[in-house]
Short mmCIF file of C-alpha atoms and ligand atoms in Angstrom, two decimals:
data_model
loop_
_atom_site.label_atom_id
_atom_site.label_comp_id
_atom_site.label_asym_id
_atom_site.label_seq_id
_atom_site.Cartn_x
_atom_site.Cartn_y
_atom_site.Cartn_z
CA MET M 172 -79.48 133.96 -37.54
CA GLU M 173 -77.86 133.73 -41.37
CA ALA M 174 -77.24 130.90 -43.29
CA LEU M 175 -74.98 131.63 -45.74
CA ALA M 176 -74.54 128.68 -49.10
CA ILE M 177 -72.18 128.68 -51.27
CA ALA M 178 -72.23 126.84 -54.88
CA PRO M 179 -69.63 126.27 -57.11
CA ALA M 180 -69.70 127.56 -60.77
CA LYS M 181 -68.53 125.16 -64.17
CA THR M 182 -66.56 124.04 -66.43
CA ILE M 183 -67.43 122.49 -69.69
CA LEU M 184 -64.84 119.09 -70.46
CA PHE M 185 -67.18 118.26 -73.55
CA GLY M 186 -70.57 118.03 -75.26
CA GLU M 187 -71.71 121.56 -74.94
CA HIS M 188 -74.35 122.39 -77.23
CA PHE M 189 -74.04 117.89 -78.53
CA VAL M 190 -76.54 118.07 -74.92
CA VAL M 191 -79.50 120.31 -75.98
CA LEU M 192 -79.25 118.86 -79.53
CA GLY M 193 -80.31 116.10 -76.40
CA LYS M 194 -75.96 114.20 -76.51
CA PRO M 195 -74.26 113.16 -72.91
CA ALA M 196 -72.10 115.82 -71.88
CA ILE M 197 -68.80 115.71 -69.17
CA ALA M 198 -68.90 118.17 -66.87
CA MET M 199 -66.03 119.66 -63.97
CA ALA M 200 -66.92 122.39 -60.98
CA ILE M 201 -64.60 124.21 -59.96
CA GLY M 202 -64.01 125.79 -56.75
CA LEU M 203 -64.47 129.93 -57.86
CA TYR M 204 -68.74 129.97 -55.71
CA ALA M 205 -71.15 132.41 -55.50
CA TYR M 206 -71.92 133.37 -51.62
CA VAL M 207 -75.45 133.78 -50.11
CA SER M 208 -76.28 134.84 -47.54
CA VAL M 209 -79.58 134.94 -46.39
CA LYS M 210 -80.50 136.82 -42.58
CA GLU M 211 -84.41 138.25 -41.66
CA PHE M 212 -85.32 142.08 -43.26
CA THR M 213 -87.38 145.14 -42.03
CA HIS M 214 -90.57 144.36 -44.57
CA GLY M 215 -90.33 142.77 -47.35
CA ILE M 216 -87.54 140.79 -49.25
CA HIS M 217 -84.88 142.81 -50.17
CA VAL M 218 -81.74 141.58 -52.72
CA GLU M 219 -78.88 143.07 -53.26
CA SER M 220 -75.62 141.82 -55.41
CA THR M 221 -72.86 144.18 -55.49
CA LYS M 222 -71.98 143.25 -59.32
CA LEU M 223 -75.70 142.64 -60.43
CA ASN M 224 -76.74 145.64 -59.01
CA SER M 225 -74.21 147.23 -60.27
CA LEU M 226 -74.82 146.04 -64.46
CA ASN M 227 -79.08 146.56 -64.17
CA ARG M 228 -81.98 145.31 -62.22
CA LYS M 229 -83.58 143.11 -64.46
CA SER M 230 -80.21 141.05 -63.73
CA LEU M 231 -81.38 140.54 -60.42
CA LYS M 232 -85.01 139.13 -61.78
CA PRO M 233 -83.87 135.57 -61.86
CA ILE M 234 -82.26 135.77 -58.31
CA LYS M 235 -85.74 136.94 -57.35
CA LEU M 236 -87.69 133.75 -59.90
CA ALA M 237 -85.58 131.72 -57.33
CA THR M 238 -85.70 133.06 -53.74
CA GLN M 239 -90.33 133.97 -55.42
CA SER M 240 -90.67 129.76 -56.26
CA THR M 241 -88.63 127.86 -53.29
CA LEU M 242 -90.49 129.96 -51.18
CA ASP M 243 -94.18 128.79 -52.56
CA TYR M 244 -92.49 125.65 -52.67
CA LEU M 245 -91.94 125.67 -48.71
CA GLY M 246 -95.49 127.83 -47.85
CA ILE M 247 -94.38 130.57 -47.36
CA SER M 248 -96.36 134.18 -48.39
CA ARG M 249 -95.19 137.04 -45.76
CA VAL M 250 -91.54 137.47 -44.72
CA SER M 251 -88.94 139.78 -44.21
CA LEU M 252 -85.52 138.87 -46.32
CA LYS M 253 -82.51 140.25 -46.79
CA ILE M 254 -80.72 138.29 -49.51
CA ASP M 255 -76.82 138.98 -50.37
CA ILE M 256 -75.27 137.81 -53.45
CA ASN M 257 -71.64 137.57 -53.34
CA SER M 258 -70.38 136.11 -56.65
CA PHE M 259 -66.75 135.49 -57.34
CA ILE M 260 -67.99 134.04 -60.96
CA PRO M 261 -67.01 135.91 -63.25
CA ILE M 262 -70.96 136.25 -65.40
CA GLY M 263 -71.58 135.52 -69.60
CA VAL M 264 -68.21 134.12 -70.00
CA GLY M 265 -69.66 130.61 -69.35
CA LEU M 266 -67.93 129.64 -65.96
CA GLY M 267 -72.07 128.92 -64.90
CA SER M 268 -72.22 131.99 -62.59
CA SER M 269 -76.41 132.14 -62.90
CA ALA M 270 -77.25 128.53 -61.87
CA ALA M 271 -74.31 128.75 -59.29
CA VAL M 272 -75.87 132.57 -57.94
CA SER M 273 -80.22 129.88 -57.93
CA VAL M 274 -78.45 127.59 -56.49
CA ALA M 275 -77.03 128.55 -53.64
CA THR M 276 -80.08 131.96 -53.28
CA ILE M 277 -82.94 127.81 -53.16
CA ALA M 278 -79.48 126.03 -50.62
CA ALA M 279 -79.13 129.87 -48.17
CA ILE M 280 -83.29 130.25 -48.26
CA THR M 281 -84.36 125.92 -46.98
CA ARG M 282 -81.74 126.65 -44.48
CA PHE M 283 -83.16 129.61 -42.84
CA PHE M 284 -86.11 128.76 -42.59
CA GLY M 285 -84.18 125.01 -40.37
CA ILE M 286 -84.36 122.73 -43.83
CA ASP M 287 -82.01 120.69 -46.20
CA LEU M 288 -83.41 120.23 -49.40
CA ASP M 289 -82.89 117.74 -51.03
CA ARG M 290 -80.33 118.32 -54.46
CA LYS M 291 -82.76 116.23 -56.50
CA LYS M 292 -85.52 119.11 -55.35
CA ILE M 293 -82.75 122.32 -56.17
CA HIS M 294 -82.39 121.03 -59.30
CA GLU M 295 -85.92 121.59 -59.71
CA LEU M 296 -86.29 125.29 -58.31
CA ALA M 297 -82.70 125.83 -59.36
CA PHE M 298 -84.55 125.50 -62.97
CA ILE M 299 -87.04 127.95 -63.27
CA PRO M 300 -84.37 131.41 -63.25
CA GLU M 301 -82.25 129.22 -65.69
CA LYS M 302 -85.22 128.47 -67.88
CA GLU M 303 -85.59 132.32 -67.82
CA ILE M 304 -82.39 132.93 -68.94
CA HIS M 305 -81.49 130.60 -71.44
CA GLY M 306 -84.28 130.08 -72.60
CA LYS M 307 -84.03 126.10 -72.29
CA PRO M 308 -81.26 124.84 -70.78
CA SER M 309 -79.80 121.53 -70.14
CA GLY M 310 -79.80 121.73 -66.61
CA ILE M 311 -75.83 120.83 -66.89
CA ASP M 312 -75.12 124.03 -65.75
CA GLN M 313 -76.99 123.35 -62.42
CA THR M 314 -76.06 119.78 -61.74
CA THR M 315 -72.21 120.17 -61.24
CA SER M 316 -72.70 122.99 -59.41
CA ILE M 317 -75.21 121.00 -57.52
CA TYR M 318 -73.24 117.75 -56.68
CA GLY M 319 -69.87 119.03 -57.32
CA GLY M 320 -67.09 116.89 -59.04
CA ILE M 321 -67.35 115.46 -62.56
CA ILE M 322 -70.32 114.84 -64.22
CA PHE M 323 -71.35 112.47 -67.06
CA PHE M 324 -74.59 114.15 -68.03
CA LYS M 325 -77.27 112.20 -69.30
CA PRO M 326 -79.78 114.74 -70.39
CA ASN M 327 -83.38 114.14 -69.47
CA LYS M 328 -81.84 110.17 -68.09
CA GLY M 329 -79.64 111.48 -65.62
CA PHE M 330 -76.21 111.77 -64.29
CA GLU M 331 -73.19 109.66 -62.85
CA ARG M 332 -70.59 111.71 -60.94
CA ILE M 333 -67.16 110.06 -60.38
CA PRO M 334 -64.24 110.87 -58.09
CA CYS M 335 -61.77 112.69 -58.48
CA GLU M 336 -58.85 113.84 -56.56
CA GLU M 337 -57.08 116.52 -57.89
CA LEU M 338 -57.12 118.04 -61.08
CA GLN M 339 -56.63 121.63 -62.06
CA LEU M 340 -58.26 123.33 -64.86
CA ILE M 341 -56.67 127.23 -66.87
CA ILE M 342 -58.24 129.41 -67.75
CA GLY M 343 -58.69 131.19 -69.94
CA ASN M 344 -61.03 134.58 -70.23
CA THR M 345 -61.80 136.31 -73.45
CA LYS M 346 -63.26 138.69 -71.58
CA ILE M 347 -66.42 138.70 -74.76
CA THR M 348 -69.44 138.48 -73.07
CA ARG M 349 -71.93 136.88 -74.65
CA SER M 350 -76.01 135.55 -74.14
CA THR M 351 -75.61 131.59 -74.00
CA LYS M 352 -79.39 131.71 -75.84
CA THR M 353 -78.36 133.54 -78.95
CA LEU M 354 -75.57 131.00 -79.42
CA VAL M 355 -78.31 128.39 -78.60
CA ASN M 356 -80.58 129.64 -81.45
CA ARG M 357 -77.41 129.83 -84.01
CA VAL M 358 -76.75 125.65 -83.44
CA LYS M 359 -81.43 125.37 -84.08
CA GLU M 360 -80.93 127.37 -86.59
CA LEU M 361 -77.87 125.67 -88.91
CA LEU M 362 -79.86 121.70 -87.97
CA ASP M 363 -82.68 123.85 -89.61
CA LYS M 364 -80.93 124.97 -93.00
CA ASN M 365 -78.73 121.70 -92.57
CA LYS M 366 -79.59 118.87 -90.40
CA ASP M 367 -77.18 116.82 -91.78
CA TYR M 368 -74.39 118.67 -91.46
CA VAL M 369 -74.96 118.57 -87.85
CA ILE M 370 -75.75 115.09 -87.39
CA LYS M 371 -73.12 114.03 -88.64
CA LEU M 372 -70.49 116.13 -86.43
CA GLN M 373 -72.97 115.05 -83.47
CA GLU M 374 -71.75 111.52 -84.38
CA SER M 375 -68.03 112.50 -84.22
CA TYR M 376 -69.11 113.73 -80.74
CA GLU M 377 -70.75 110.61 -79.93
CA SER M 378 -67.62 108.41 -80.34
CA LEU M 379 -65.71 111.41 -78.59
CA TYR M 380 -68.07 111.20 -75.77
CA ASP M 381 -66.70 107.14 -74.83
CA GLU M 382 -64.21 107.68 -75.66
CA ALA M 383 -63.36 110.57 -73.13
CA ILE M 384 -65.72 108.86 -70.49
CA LYS M 385 -63.00 106.23 -70.85
CA ALA M 386 -59.38 109.00 -70.63
CA ILE M 387 -61.30 109.92 -67.42
CA LYS M 388 -61.65 107.05 -65.75
CA LEU M 389 -57.89 106.17 -66.49
CA LYS M 390 -56.40 109.39 -66.02
CA ASP M 391 -55.17 109.69 -69.33
CA PHE M 392 -54.49 113.38 -69.18
CA ASN M 393 -52.66 112.86 -73.03
CA LYS M 394 -55.04 111.60 -74.78
CA ILE M 395 -58.20 114.14 -72.93
CA GLY M 396 -56.00 116.79 -74.09
CA GLU M 397 -55.93 114.83 -77.65
CA LEU M 398 -60.02 115.17 -77.63
CA MET M 399 -60.58 118.14 -76.01
CA ILE M 400 -59.30 119.55 -79.47
CA LYS M 401 -61.45 117.24 -81.29
CA ASN M 402 -64.51 119.13 -79.40
CA HIS M 403 -62.75 122.30 -79.65
CA GLU M 404 -62.41 121.32 -83.85
CA LEU M 405 -66.45 120.42 -83.87
CA LEU M 406 -67.88 123.24 -81.86
CA LYS M 407 -65.99 125.27 -84.29
CA LYS M 408 -67.59 124.07 -87.23
CA LEU M 409 -70.69 124.25 -84.70
CA GLY M 410 -70.32 127.82 -85.44
CA VAL M 411 -69.43 128.94 -82.25
CA SER M 412 -66.07 128.78 -81.08
CA HIS M 413 -65.20 132.72 -82.37
CA GLU M 414 -61.94 134.09 -83.68
CA ILE M 415 -60.11 135.35 -80.43
CA LEU M 416 -61.05 131.47 -78.36
CA ASP M 417 -59.54 129.91 -81.28
CA LYS M 418 -56.32 131.98 -80.67
CA PHE M 419 -56.28 131.35 -77.32
CA VAL M 420 -57.09 127.60 -77.69
CA GLU M 421 -54.05 127.43 -80.92
CA LYS M 422 -51.22 129.61 -77.13
CA ALA M 423 -52.16 126.62 -75.05
CA ILE M 424 -51.22 124.32 -77.80
CA GLU M 425 -48.09 125.75 -78.30
CA ALA M 426 -47.75 126.19 -74.62
CA GLY M 427 -47.68 122.64 -73.85
CA ALA M 428 -50.61 121.94 -72.79
CA PHE M 429 -51.94 118.49 -73.63
CA GLY M 430 -54.72 120.35 -75.19
CA ALA M 431 -58.08 122.59 -74.77
CA LYS M 432 -61.27 124.57 -76.10
CA LEU M 433 -63.66 126.05 -75.53
CA THR M 434 -65.86 126.04 -72.63
CA GLY M 435 -69.78 126.52 -72.34
CA ALA M 436 -72.13 128.13 -75.22
CA GLY M 437 -68.91 129.88 -76.90
CA GLY M 438 -68.65 133.61 -79.20
CA GLY M 439 -66.57 134.32 -76.45
CA GLY M 440 -66.44 133.33 -73.00
CA CYS M 441 -63.51 130.94 -71.18
CA MET M 442 -61.66 128.23 -73.05
CA ILE M 443 -60.15 125.86 -71.45
CA ALA M 444 -56.65 123.68 -71.08
CA LEU M 445 -55.26 120.87 -68.83
CA ALA M 446 -51.33 120.91 -68.86
CA ASP M 447 -48.63 119.48 -66.12
CA LYS M 448 -47.45 121.24 -63.20
CA GLU M 449 -44.96 122.09 -65.43
CA ARG M 450 -46.44 123.20 -68.11
CA MET M 451 -48.48 125.27 -66.21
CA ASN M 452 -47.88 127.89 -65.60
CA ARG M 453 -46.14 128.51 -69.41
CA VAL M 454 -49.37 128.27 -70.28
CA ALA M 455 -51.33 130.14 -67.99
CA GLU M 456 -48.28 133.02 -69.37
CA ALA M 457 -48.69 132.23 -72.76
CA LEU M 458 -52.79 133.24 -72.33
CA CYS M 459 -51.85 136.34 -70.21
CA GLU M 460 -49.00 137.96 -73.11
CA ILE M 461 -52.73 137.77 -75.98
CA GLY M 462 -54.69 139.14 -73.16
CA GLY M 463 -56.50 136.51 -71.85
CA GLU M 464 -57.64 137.05 -67.45
CA VAL M 465 -56.08 133.75 -66.21
CA ILE M 466 -57.91 131.41 -63.10
CA ILE M 467 -56.18 128.19 -62.50
CA ALA M 468 -58.71 126.42 -60.93
CA ASN M 469 -58.73 123.50 -59.11
CA ILE M 470 -62.20 120.95 -58.65
CA ASP M 471 -64.90 121.74 -56.54
CA LYS M 472 -65.68 118.17 -54.70
CA GLU M 473 -68.97 118.77 -52.65
CA GLY M 474 -70.72 120.52 -54.81
CA VAL M 475 -73.58 123.69 -52.69
CA ARG M 476 -73.39 123.49 -48.77
CA THR M 477 -74.75 125.77 -46.52
CA LYS M 478 -73.79 126.70 -42.78
CA ILE M 479 -76.12 128.91 -39.67
CA LEU M 480 -73.97 131.95 -38.14
CA ARG M 481 -75.23 132.77 -34.47
CA GLY M 482 -73.39 135.20 -33.36
CA ASN M 483 -69.91 134.39 -33.99
CA LEU M 484 -71.31 130.46 -33.38
CA LEU M 485 -70.93 128.63 -36.73
CA GLU M 486 -73.36 125.51 -37.34
CA TYR M 487 -72.39 122.83 -39.95
O1 PMV V 638 -72.11 129.51 -70.77
P1 PMV V 638 -72.89 128.50 -70.29
O2 PMV V 638 -72.45 128.12 -69.29
O3 PMV V 638 -74.08 129.07 -70.04
O4 PMV V 638 -73.25 127.24 -70.66
C1 PMV V 638 -74.23 126.66 -72.19
C2 PMV V 638 -73.67 125.32 -72.47
C3 PMV V 638 -74.53 124.83 -73.13
O5 PMV V 638 -74.98 123.66 -73.90
C4 PMV V 638 -74.26 125.45 -74.32
C5 PMV V 638 -76.28 125.59 -72.88
C6 PMV V 638 -77.24 123.85 -72.35
O6 PMV V 638 -78.10 124.31 -71.91
O7 PMV V 638 -76.07 123.31 -72.60
#
């Protein structure tokens, strides 16, 4: 018997960094996934991940933490498990790969033991490895990966999940990896040094957020795009963009996108662009031409899900 879980990546549509400062943000789960399989093993707990193993053994630590916290929660101590991680989410570029892997690991382990874990509890357990990796994360990454769809996220208060049919984003990966922790600290240093300046940016962001909520509910893509560009400018002023990201954003707009912005912690990593169907390929090509790795991502509406595989039989 084998338990399988898949959990989606996320993009932040509005509010990265501001969310760490306590402001609300908007994220969207996308159809790029981390797959985790859990089965019995001969001795001990063996974690394998094709991608992470090749980086270094230390990168497996958060997965081990997710595993241990889940087993502790379940009250299981003597067990032998083989945990296989197969993630198609690029690492360290702002798409929430660590959260998706942790969420899928927790869900697969609990399903293996016959428990359909409450999503709130998955959220709580996923915070343990997320804190190990990112320091003081807002929790938006695992929330989006667990619930799917578009999430209006209020730190320490909860979230609203809005139903949304089809939505596609063009993701431009600069392939410049960076650390979320370092960038979050950079903003904190700026806040310590120049509080008034950061508060002004926060105020501008708050009114932008209110407009973004309305535009998303109305599916006003022109307005969403315009607000994405404004959000990117605010992030530039916070000091978390990168010249390549700025170039990607500029090119996407030139190629006809409604708007574009960095997504995630910035400092490299990915940007996102919104365009109508006719211009989507043109935007994607423009980003490829300047060296971007491009993904056209659909919304994921479900969030984490699990299955049991018994021989050739799949149980939902
Ligand atoms: O780049 P990522 O996927 O780690 O996203 C970071 C988003 C931040 O707002 C910068 C941090 C957070 O915890 O919300």
